[in-house]
Short mmCIF file of C-alpha atoms and ligand atoms in Angstrom, two decimals:
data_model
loop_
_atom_site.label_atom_id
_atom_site.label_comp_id
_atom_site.label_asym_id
_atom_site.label_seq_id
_atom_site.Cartn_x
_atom_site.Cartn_y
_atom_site.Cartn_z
CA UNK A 689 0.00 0.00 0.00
CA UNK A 690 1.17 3.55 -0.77
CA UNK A 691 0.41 6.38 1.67
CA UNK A 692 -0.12 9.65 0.91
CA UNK A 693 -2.32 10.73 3.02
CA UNK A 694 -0.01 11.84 6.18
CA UNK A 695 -1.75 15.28 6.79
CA UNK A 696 -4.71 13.22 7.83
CA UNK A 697 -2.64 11.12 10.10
CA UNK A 698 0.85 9.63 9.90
CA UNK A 699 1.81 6.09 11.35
CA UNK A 700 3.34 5.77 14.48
CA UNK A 701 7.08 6.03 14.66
CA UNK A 702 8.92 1.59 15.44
CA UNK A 703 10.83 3.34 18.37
CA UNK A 704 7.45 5.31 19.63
CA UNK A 705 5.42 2.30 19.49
CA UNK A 706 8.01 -0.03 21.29
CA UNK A 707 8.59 3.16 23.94
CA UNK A 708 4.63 3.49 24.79
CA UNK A 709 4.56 -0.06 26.20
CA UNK A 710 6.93 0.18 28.79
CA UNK A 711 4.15 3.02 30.14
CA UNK A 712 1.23 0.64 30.07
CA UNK A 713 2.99 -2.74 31.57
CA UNK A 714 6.23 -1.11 34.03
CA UNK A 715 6.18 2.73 34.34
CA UNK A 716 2.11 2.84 34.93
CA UNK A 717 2.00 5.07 38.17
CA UNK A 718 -0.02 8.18 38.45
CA UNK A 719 2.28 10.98 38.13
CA UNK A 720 0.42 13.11 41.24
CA UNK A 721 1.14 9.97 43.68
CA UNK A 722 3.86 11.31 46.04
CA UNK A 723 5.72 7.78 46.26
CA UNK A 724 9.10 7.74 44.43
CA UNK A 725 7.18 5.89 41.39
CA UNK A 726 4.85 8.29 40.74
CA UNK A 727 7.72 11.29 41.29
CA UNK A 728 9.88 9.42 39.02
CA UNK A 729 6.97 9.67 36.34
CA UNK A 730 6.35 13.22 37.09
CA UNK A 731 9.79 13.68 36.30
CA UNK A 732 9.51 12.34 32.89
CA UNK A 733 6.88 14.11 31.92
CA UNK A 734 8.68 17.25 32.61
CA UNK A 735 11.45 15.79 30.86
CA UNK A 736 8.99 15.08 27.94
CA UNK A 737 7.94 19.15 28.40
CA UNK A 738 11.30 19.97 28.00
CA UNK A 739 12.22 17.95 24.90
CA UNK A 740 8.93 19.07 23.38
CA UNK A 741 9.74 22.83 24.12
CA UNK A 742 12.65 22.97 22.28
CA UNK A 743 11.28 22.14 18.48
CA UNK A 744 8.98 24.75 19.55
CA UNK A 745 11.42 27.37 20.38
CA UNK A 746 9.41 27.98 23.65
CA UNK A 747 9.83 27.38 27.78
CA UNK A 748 8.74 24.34 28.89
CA UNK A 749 6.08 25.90 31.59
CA UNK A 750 4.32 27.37 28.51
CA UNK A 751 2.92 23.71 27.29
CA UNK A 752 -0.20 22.44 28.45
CA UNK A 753 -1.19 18.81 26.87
CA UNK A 754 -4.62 18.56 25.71
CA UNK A 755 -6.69 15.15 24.04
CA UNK A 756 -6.00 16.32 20.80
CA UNK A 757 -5.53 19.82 18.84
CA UNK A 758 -9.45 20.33 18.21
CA UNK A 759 -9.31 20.58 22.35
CA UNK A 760 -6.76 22.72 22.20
CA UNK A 761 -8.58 25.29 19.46
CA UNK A 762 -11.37 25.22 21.31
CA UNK A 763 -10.31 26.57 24.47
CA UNK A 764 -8.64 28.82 23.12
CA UNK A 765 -11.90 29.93 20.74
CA UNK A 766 -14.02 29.89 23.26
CA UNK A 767 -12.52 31.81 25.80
CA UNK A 768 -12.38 34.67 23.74
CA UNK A 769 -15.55 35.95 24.79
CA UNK A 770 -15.20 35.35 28.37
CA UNK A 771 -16.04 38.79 29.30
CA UNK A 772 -19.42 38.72 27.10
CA UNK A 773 -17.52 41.74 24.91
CA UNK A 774 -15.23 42.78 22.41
CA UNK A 775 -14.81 40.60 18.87
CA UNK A 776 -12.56 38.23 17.21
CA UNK A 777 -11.37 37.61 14.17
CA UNK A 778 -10.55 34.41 12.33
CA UNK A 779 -9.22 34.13 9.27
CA UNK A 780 -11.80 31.46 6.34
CA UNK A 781 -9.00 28.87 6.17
CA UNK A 782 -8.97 27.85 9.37
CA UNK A 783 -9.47 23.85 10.34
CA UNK A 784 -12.88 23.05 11.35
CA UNK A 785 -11.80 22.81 15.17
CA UNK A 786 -11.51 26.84 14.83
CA UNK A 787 -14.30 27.58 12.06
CA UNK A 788 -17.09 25.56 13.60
CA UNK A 789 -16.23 26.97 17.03
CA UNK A 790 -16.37 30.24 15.99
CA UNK A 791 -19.27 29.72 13.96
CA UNK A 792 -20.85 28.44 17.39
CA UNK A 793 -19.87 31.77 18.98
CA UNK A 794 -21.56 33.78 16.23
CA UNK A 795 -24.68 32.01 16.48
CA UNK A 796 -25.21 33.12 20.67
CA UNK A 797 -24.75 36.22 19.23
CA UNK A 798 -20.99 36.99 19.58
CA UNK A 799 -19.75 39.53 16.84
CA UNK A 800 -17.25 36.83 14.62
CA UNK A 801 -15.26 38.18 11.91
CA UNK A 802 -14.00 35.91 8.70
CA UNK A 803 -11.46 37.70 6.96
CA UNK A 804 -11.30 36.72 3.08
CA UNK A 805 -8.77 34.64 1.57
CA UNK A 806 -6.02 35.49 -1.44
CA UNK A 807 -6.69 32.76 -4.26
CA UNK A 808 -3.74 31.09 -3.09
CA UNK A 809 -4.91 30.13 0.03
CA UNK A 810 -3.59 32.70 2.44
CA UNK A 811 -5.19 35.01 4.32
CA UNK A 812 -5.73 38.39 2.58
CA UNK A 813 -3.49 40.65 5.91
CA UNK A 814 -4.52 44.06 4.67
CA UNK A 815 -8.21 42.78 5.09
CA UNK A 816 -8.24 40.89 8.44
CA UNK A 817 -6.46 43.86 9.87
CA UNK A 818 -8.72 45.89 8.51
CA UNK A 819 -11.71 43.97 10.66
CA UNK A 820 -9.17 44.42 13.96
CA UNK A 821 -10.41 47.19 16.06
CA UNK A 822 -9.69 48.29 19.56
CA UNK A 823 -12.58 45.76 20.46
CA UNK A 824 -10.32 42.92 19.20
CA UNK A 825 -9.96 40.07 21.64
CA UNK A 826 -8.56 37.42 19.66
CA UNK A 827 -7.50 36.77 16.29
CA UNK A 828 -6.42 33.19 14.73
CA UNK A 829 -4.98 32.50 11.74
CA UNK A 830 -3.50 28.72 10.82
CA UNK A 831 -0.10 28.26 10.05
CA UNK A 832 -0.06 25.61 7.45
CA UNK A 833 -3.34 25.28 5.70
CA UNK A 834 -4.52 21.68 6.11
CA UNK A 835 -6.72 21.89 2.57
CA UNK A 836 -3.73 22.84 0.47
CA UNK A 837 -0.15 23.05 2.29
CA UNK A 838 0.41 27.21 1.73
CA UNK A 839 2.00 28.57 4.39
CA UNK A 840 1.04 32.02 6.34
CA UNK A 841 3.47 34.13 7.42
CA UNK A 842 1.52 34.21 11.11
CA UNK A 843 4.72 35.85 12.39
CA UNK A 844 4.79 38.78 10.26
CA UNK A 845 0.70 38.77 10.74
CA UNK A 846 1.15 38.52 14.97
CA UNK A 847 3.14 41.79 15.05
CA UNK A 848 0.92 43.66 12.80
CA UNK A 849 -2.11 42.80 14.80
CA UNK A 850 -0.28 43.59 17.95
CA UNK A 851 0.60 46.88 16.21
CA UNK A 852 -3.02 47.49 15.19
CA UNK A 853 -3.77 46.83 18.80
CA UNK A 854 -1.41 45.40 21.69
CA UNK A 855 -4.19 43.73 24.05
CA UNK A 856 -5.58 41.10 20.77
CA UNK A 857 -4.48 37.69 21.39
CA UNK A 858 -2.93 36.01 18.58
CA UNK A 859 -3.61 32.07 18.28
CA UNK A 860 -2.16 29.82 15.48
CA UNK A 861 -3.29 26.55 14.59
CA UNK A 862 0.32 24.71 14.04
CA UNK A 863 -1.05 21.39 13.39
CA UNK A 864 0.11 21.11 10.13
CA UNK A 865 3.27 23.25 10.39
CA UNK A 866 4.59 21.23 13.26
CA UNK A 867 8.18 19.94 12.96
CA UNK A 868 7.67 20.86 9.08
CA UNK A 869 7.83 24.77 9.61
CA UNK A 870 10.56 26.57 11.57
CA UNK A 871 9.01 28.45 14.29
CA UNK A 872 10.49 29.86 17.46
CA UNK A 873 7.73 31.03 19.12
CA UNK A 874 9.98 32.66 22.32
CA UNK A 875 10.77 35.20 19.70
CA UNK A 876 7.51 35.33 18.32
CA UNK A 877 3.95 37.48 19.25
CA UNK A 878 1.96 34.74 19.29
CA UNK A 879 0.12 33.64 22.21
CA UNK A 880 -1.32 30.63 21.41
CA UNK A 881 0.01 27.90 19.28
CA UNK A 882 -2.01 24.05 18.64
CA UNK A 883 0.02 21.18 18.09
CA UNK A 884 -1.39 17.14 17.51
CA UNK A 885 0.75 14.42 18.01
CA UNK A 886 -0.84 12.09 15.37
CA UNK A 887 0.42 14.17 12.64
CA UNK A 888 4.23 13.39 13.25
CA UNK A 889 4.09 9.89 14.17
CA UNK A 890 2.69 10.00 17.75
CA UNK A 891 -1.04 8.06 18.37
CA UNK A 892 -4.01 9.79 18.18
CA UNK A 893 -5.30 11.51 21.36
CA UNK A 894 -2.40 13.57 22.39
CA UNK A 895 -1.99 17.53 21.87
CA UNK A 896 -0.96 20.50 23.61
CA UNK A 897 -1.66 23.84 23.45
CA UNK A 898 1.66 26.41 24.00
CA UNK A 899 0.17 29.48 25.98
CA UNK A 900 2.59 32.47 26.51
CA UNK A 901 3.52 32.80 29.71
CA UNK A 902 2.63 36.28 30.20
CA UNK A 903 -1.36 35.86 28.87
CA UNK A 904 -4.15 34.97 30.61
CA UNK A 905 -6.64 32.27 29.89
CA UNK A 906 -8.83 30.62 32.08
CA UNK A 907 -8.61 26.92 32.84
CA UNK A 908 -10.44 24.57 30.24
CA UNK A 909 -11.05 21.53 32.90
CA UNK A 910 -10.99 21.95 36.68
CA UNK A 911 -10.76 19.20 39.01
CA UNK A 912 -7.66 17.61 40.38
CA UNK A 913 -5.33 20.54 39.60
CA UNK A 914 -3.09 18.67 36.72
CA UNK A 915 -1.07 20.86 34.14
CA UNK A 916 -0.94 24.08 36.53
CA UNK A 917 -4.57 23.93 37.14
CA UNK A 918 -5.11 24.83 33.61
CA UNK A 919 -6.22 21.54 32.14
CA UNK A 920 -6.79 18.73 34.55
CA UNK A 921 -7.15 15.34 34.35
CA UNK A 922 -5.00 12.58 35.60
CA UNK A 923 -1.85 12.96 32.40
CA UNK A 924 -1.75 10.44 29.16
CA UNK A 925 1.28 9.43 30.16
CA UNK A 926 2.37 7.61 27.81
CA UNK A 927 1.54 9.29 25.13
CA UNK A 928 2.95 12.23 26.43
CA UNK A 929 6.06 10.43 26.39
CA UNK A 930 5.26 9.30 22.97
CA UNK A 931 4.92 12.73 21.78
CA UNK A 932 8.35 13.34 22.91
CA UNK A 933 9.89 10.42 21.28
CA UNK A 934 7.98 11.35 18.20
CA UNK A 935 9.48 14.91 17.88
CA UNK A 936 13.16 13.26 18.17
CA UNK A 937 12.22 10.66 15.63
CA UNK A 938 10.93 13.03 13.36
CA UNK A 939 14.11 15.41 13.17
CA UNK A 940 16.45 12.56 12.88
CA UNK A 941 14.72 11.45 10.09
CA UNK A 942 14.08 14.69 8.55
CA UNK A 943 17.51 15.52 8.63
CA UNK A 944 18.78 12.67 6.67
CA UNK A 945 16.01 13.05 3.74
CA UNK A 946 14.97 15.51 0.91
CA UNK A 947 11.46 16.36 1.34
CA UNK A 948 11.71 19.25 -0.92
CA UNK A 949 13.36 17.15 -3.45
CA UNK A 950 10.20 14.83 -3.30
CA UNK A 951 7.63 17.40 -2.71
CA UNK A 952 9.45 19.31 -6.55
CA UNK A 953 9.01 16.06 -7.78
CA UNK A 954 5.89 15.22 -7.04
CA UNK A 955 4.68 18.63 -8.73
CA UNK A 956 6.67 17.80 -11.81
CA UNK A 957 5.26 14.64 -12.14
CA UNK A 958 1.35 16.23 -11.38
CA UNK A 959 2.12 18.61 -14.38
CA UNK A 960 2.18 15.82 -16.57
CA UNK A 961 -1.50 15.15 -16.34
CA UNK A 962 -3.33 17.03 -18.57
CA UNK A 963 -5.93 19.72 -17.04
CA UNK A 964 -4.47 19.77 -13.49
CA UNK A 965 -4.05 23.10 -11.04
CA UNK A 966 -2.22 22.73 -8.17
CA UNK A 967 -4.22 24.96 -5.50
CA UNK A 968 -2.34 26.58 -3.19
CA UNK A 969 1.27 28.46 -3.70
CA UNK A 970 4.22 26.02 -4.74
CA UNK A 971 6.61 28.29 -3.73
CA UNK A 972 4.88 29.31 -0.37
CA UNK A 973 3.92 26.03 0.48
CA UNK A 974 4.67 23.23 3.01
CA UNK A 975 6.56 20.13 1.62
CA UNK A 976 4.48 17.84 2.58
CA UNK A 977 0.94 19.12 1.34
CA UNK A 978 0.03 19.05 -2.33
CA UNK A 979 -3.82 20.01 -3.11
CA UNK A 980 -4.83 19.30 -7.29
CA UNK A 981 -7.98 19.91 -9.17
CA UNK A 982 -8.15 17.33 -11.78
CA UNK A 983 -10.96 18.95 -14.46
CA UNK A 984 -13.24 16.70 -15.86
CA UNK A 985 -13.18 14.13 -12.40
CA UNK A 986 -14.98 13.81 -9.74
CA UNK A 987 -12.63 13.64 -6.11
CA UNK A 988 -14.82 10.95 -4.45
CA UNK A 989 -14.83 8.58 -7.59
CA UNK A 990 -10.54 8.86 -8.00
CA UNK A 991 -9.73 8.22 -4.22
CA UNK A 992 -12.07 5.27 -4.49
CA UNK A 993 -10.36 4.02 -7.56
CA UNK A 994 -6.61 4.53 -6.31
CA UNK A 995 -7.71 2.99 -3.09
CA UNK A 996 -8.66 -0.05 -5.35
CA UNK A 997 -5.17 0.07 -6.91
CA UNK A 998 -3.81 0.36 -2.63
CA UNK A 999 -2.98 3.75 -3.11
CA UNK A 1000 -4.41 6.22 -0.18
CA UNK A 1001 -4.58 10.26 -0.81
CA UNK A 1002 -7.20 12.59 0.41
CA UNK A 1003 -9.80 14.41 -0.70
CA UNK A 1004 -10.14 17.87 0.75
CA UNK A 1005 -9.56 17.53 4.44
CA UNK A 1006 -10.44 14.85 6.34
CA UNK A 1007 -12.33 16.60 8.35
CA UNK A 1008 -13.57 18.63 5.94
CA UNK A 1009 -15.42 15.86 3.97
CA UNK A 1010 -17.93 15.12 6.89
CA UNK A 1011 -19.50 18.85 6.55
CA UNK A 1012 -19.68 18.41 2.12
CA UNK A 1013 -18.76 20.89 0.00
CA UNK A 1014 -15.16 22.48 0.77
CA UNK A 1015 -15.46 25.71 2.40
CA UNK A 1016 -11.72 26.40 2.18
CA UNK A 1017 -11.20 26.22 -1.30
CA UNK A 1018 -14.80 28.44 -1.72
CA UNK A 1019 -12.83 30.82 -0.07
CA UNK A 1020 -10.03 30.67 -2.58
CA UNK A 1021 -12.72 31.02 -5.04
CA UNK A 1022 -12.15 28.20 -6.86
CA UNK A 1023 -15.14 26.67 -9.45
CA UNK A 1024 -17.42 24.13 -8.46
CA UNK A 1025 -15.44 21.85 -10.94
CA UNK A 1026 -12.19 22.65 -9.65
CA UNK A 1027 -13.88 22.11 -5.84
CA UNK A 1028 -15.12 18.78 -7.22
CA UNK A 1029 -11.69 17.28 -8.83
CA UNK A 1030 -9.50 17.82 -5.29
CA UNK A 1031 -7.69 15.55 -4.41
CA UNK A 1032 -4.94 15.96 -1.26
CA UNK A 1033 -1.58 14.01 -1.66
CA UNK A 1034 -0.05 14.92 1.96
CA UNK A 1035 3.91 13.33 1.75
CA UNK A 1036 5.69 11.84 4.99
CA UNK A 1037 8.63 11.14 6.28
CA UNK A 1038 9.18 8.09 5.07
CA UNK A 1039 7.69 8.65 1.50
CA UNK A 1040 10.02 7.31 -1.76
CA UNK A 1041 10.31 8.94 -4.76
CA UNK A 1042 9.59 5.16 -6.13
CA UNK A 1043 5.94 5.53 -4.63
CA UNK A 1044 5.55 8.94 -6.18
CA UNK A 1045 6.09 7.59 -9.75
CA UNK A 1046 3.88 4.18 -8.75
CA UNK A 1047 1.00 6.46 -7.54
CA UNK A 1048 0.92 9.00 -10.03
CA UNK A 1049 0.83 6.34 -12.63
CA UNK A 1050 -2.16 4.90 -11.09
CA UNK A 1051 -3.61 8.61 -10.86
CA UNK A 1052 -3.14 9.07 -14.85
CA UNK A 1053 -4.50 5.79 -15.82
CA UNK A 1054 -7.91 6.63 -13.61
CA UNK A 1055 -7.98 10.18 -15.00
CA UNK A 1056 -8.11 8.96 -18.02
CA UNK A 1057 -10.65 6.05 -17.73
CA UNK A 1058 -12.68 8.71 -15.80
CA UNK A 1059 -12.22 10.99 -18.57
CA UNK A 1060 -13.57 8.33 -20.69
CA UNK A 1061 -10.59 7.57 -22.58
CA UNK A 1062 -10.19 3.73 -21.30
CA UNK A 1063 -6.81 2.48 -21.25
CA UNK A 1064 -5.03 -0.90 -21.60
N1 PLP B 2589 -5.92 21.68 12.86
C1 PLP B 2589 -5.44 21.24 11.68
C2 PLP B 2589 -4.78 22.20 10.76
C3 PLP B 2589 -5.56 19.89 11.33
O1 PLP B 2589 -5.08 19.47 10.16
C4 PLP B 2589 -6.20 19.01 12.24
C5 PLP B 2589 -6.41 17.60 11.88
O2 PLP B 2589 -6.63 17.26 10.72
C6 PLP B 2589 -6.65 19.52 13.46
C7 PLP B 2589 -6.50 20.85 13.74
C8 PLP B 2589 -7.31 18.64 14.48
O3 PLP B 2589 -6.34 17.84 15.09
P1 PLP B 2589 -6.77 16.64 16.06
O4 PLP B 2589 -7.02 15.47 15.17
O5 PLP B 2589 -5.59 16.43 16.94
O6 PLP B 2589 -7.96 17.08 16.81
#
């Protein structure tokens, strides 16, 4: 089988897997018990905090784990409004975890603002600061775009919000950016910044959410007082530690291969299908993300065929597909047909250039019987 579908989820890392054992069978103690087996697993979380900190260029108080990244957007979304006033603004290619939420928020009446989208996928800056006022409580704007790989320059965007108005609070959905994006966010004026471990070869159900040490934001569970108060909940250990393992599996493997290499590749070889537009910004996108309109096809009908042929790629988001339609390429006001003929191929680690040629074989010859011309 040949994966390419590794911004929906990535398989765990050989060395992750073996490490997440030794938390269920040995190392199983509760890291609040105040014996020497639970202080020795409270210590390796922390070390785990630590490890994590550094890819993200941040202090290791400033992580707080969460379920999952949707968790961590949520909070953060919804405690923009905690004092009943003010607005936020999000920009229309955000993940559904932020859109949805704030969509939520609009409909109790809470004064939402979408800024538009270039047709490249970014956000359009001179618009969403145009819709940040001296009411602005929050704005979030993803990093890597999930539907098509381009990248926003959230940096650049964080100080000219703060510049519009120094009290907004500037969140970033990193999801798809993580590990794959250089970010130091120490240096940075972002506030807020979602990461999910499934996406770098950590399980599903582990995610944290970096909050600045010097902003407020009230606690998303209360109970027995874990992660400073903020988020409690007795700690996923293990994958916690997973997490950790996953980030130094991830850079030792990035370092030894060429995903641009692959990623150049894989766009050459795209161009040469006939009637293809690569949405998004080749030379502003992530490596790993690669969203095509194929004219004259319809998305749901190719997946299904190149999954019959053991090939997997995606089709718009994955989350995306359970709402219909794609909202995020609307936005980049794409045609119905070109909306209808996406297809995601999302590149990992691990991903040959051998596989690249295999699949996009596959992807001509079901083009083309699509298109009607049969082949063979
Ligand atoms: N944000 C982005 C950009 C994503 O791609 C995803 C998952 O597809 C999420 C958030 C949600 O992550 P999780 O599956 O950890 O909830």
């Amino acid at each position: 089988m040949i994966y390419l579908d590794n911004a929906a989820t990535t398989r765990v890392f050989d060395e992750v897997a073996n490490e997440i054992n030794k938390y269920y069978l040995q190392e199983y103690f509760n890291p609040s018990a105040t014996y020497k087996e639970g202080r020795q697993i409270s210590k390796t979380l922390l070390d785990a905090k630590v490890k994590i900190s550094r890819a993200l260029g941040c202090l290791d108080n400033e992580i707080y784990f969460t379920s999952c990244a949707t968790e961590s957007n949520n909070w953060v979304i919804n405690n923009a409004f905690k004092n009943k006033k003010g607005n936020v603004v999000i920009s229309s290619g955000e993940h559904a975890s932020v859109y949805e939420t704030a969509k939520a928020l609009l409909s109790k009446g809470f004064d939402v603002r979408f800024a538009p989208l270039l047709d490249d996928g970014r956000v359009d800056e001179e618009k969403l600061l145009s819709l940040v006022d001296d009411k602005t409580n929050l704005v979030s704007v993803i990093h890597v775009s999930n539907e098509t790989g381009v990248i926003n320059n959230v940096c650049a965007i964080a100080n000219k919000v703060k510049a519009k108005n120094k009290r907004t609070l500037f969140h970033c959905d990193g999801v798809q950016a993580f590990l794959k994006v250089q970010i130091n966010l120490s240096s940075t004026q972002i506030d807020f910044y979602s990461i999910s471990g499934h996406k770098v070869g950590a399980p599903k159900g582990i995610g944290l959410l970096y909050i600045k040490n010097s902003v407020h934001i009230a606690p998303f569970i209360v109970g027995g007082g874990q992660e400073k108060g903020m988020r409690s909940g007795t700690e996923n250990v293990a994958s916690i530690v997973a997490l950790a393992k996953a980030v130094e599996c991830f850079k030792d493997v990035i370092a030894k291969v060429d995903v641009k290499k692959n990623y150049d590749f894989l766009i050459e070889q795209i161009r040469t299908i006939n009637g293809v537009k690569i949405l998004g910004n080749s030379d502003l996108n992530s490596h790993f993300i690669c969203c095509v309109a194929i004219s004259g096809v319809r998305a749901e009908t190719l997946q299904s065929m190149m999954s019959d042929d053991n090939v997997c790629v995606g089709r718009g988001s994955a989350c995306s597909s359970k709402h219909g339609g794609n909202r995020v390429l609307s936005a980049m006001n794409c045609s119905n047909e070109e909306i209808e003929g996406a297809i995601r191929i999302s590149l990992g680690v691990y991903t040959t250039k051998d596989e690249i040629v295999e699949a996009i074989n596959l992807l001509k010859n079901n083009v083309e019987k699509l298109r009607g011309k049969q082949v063979g």
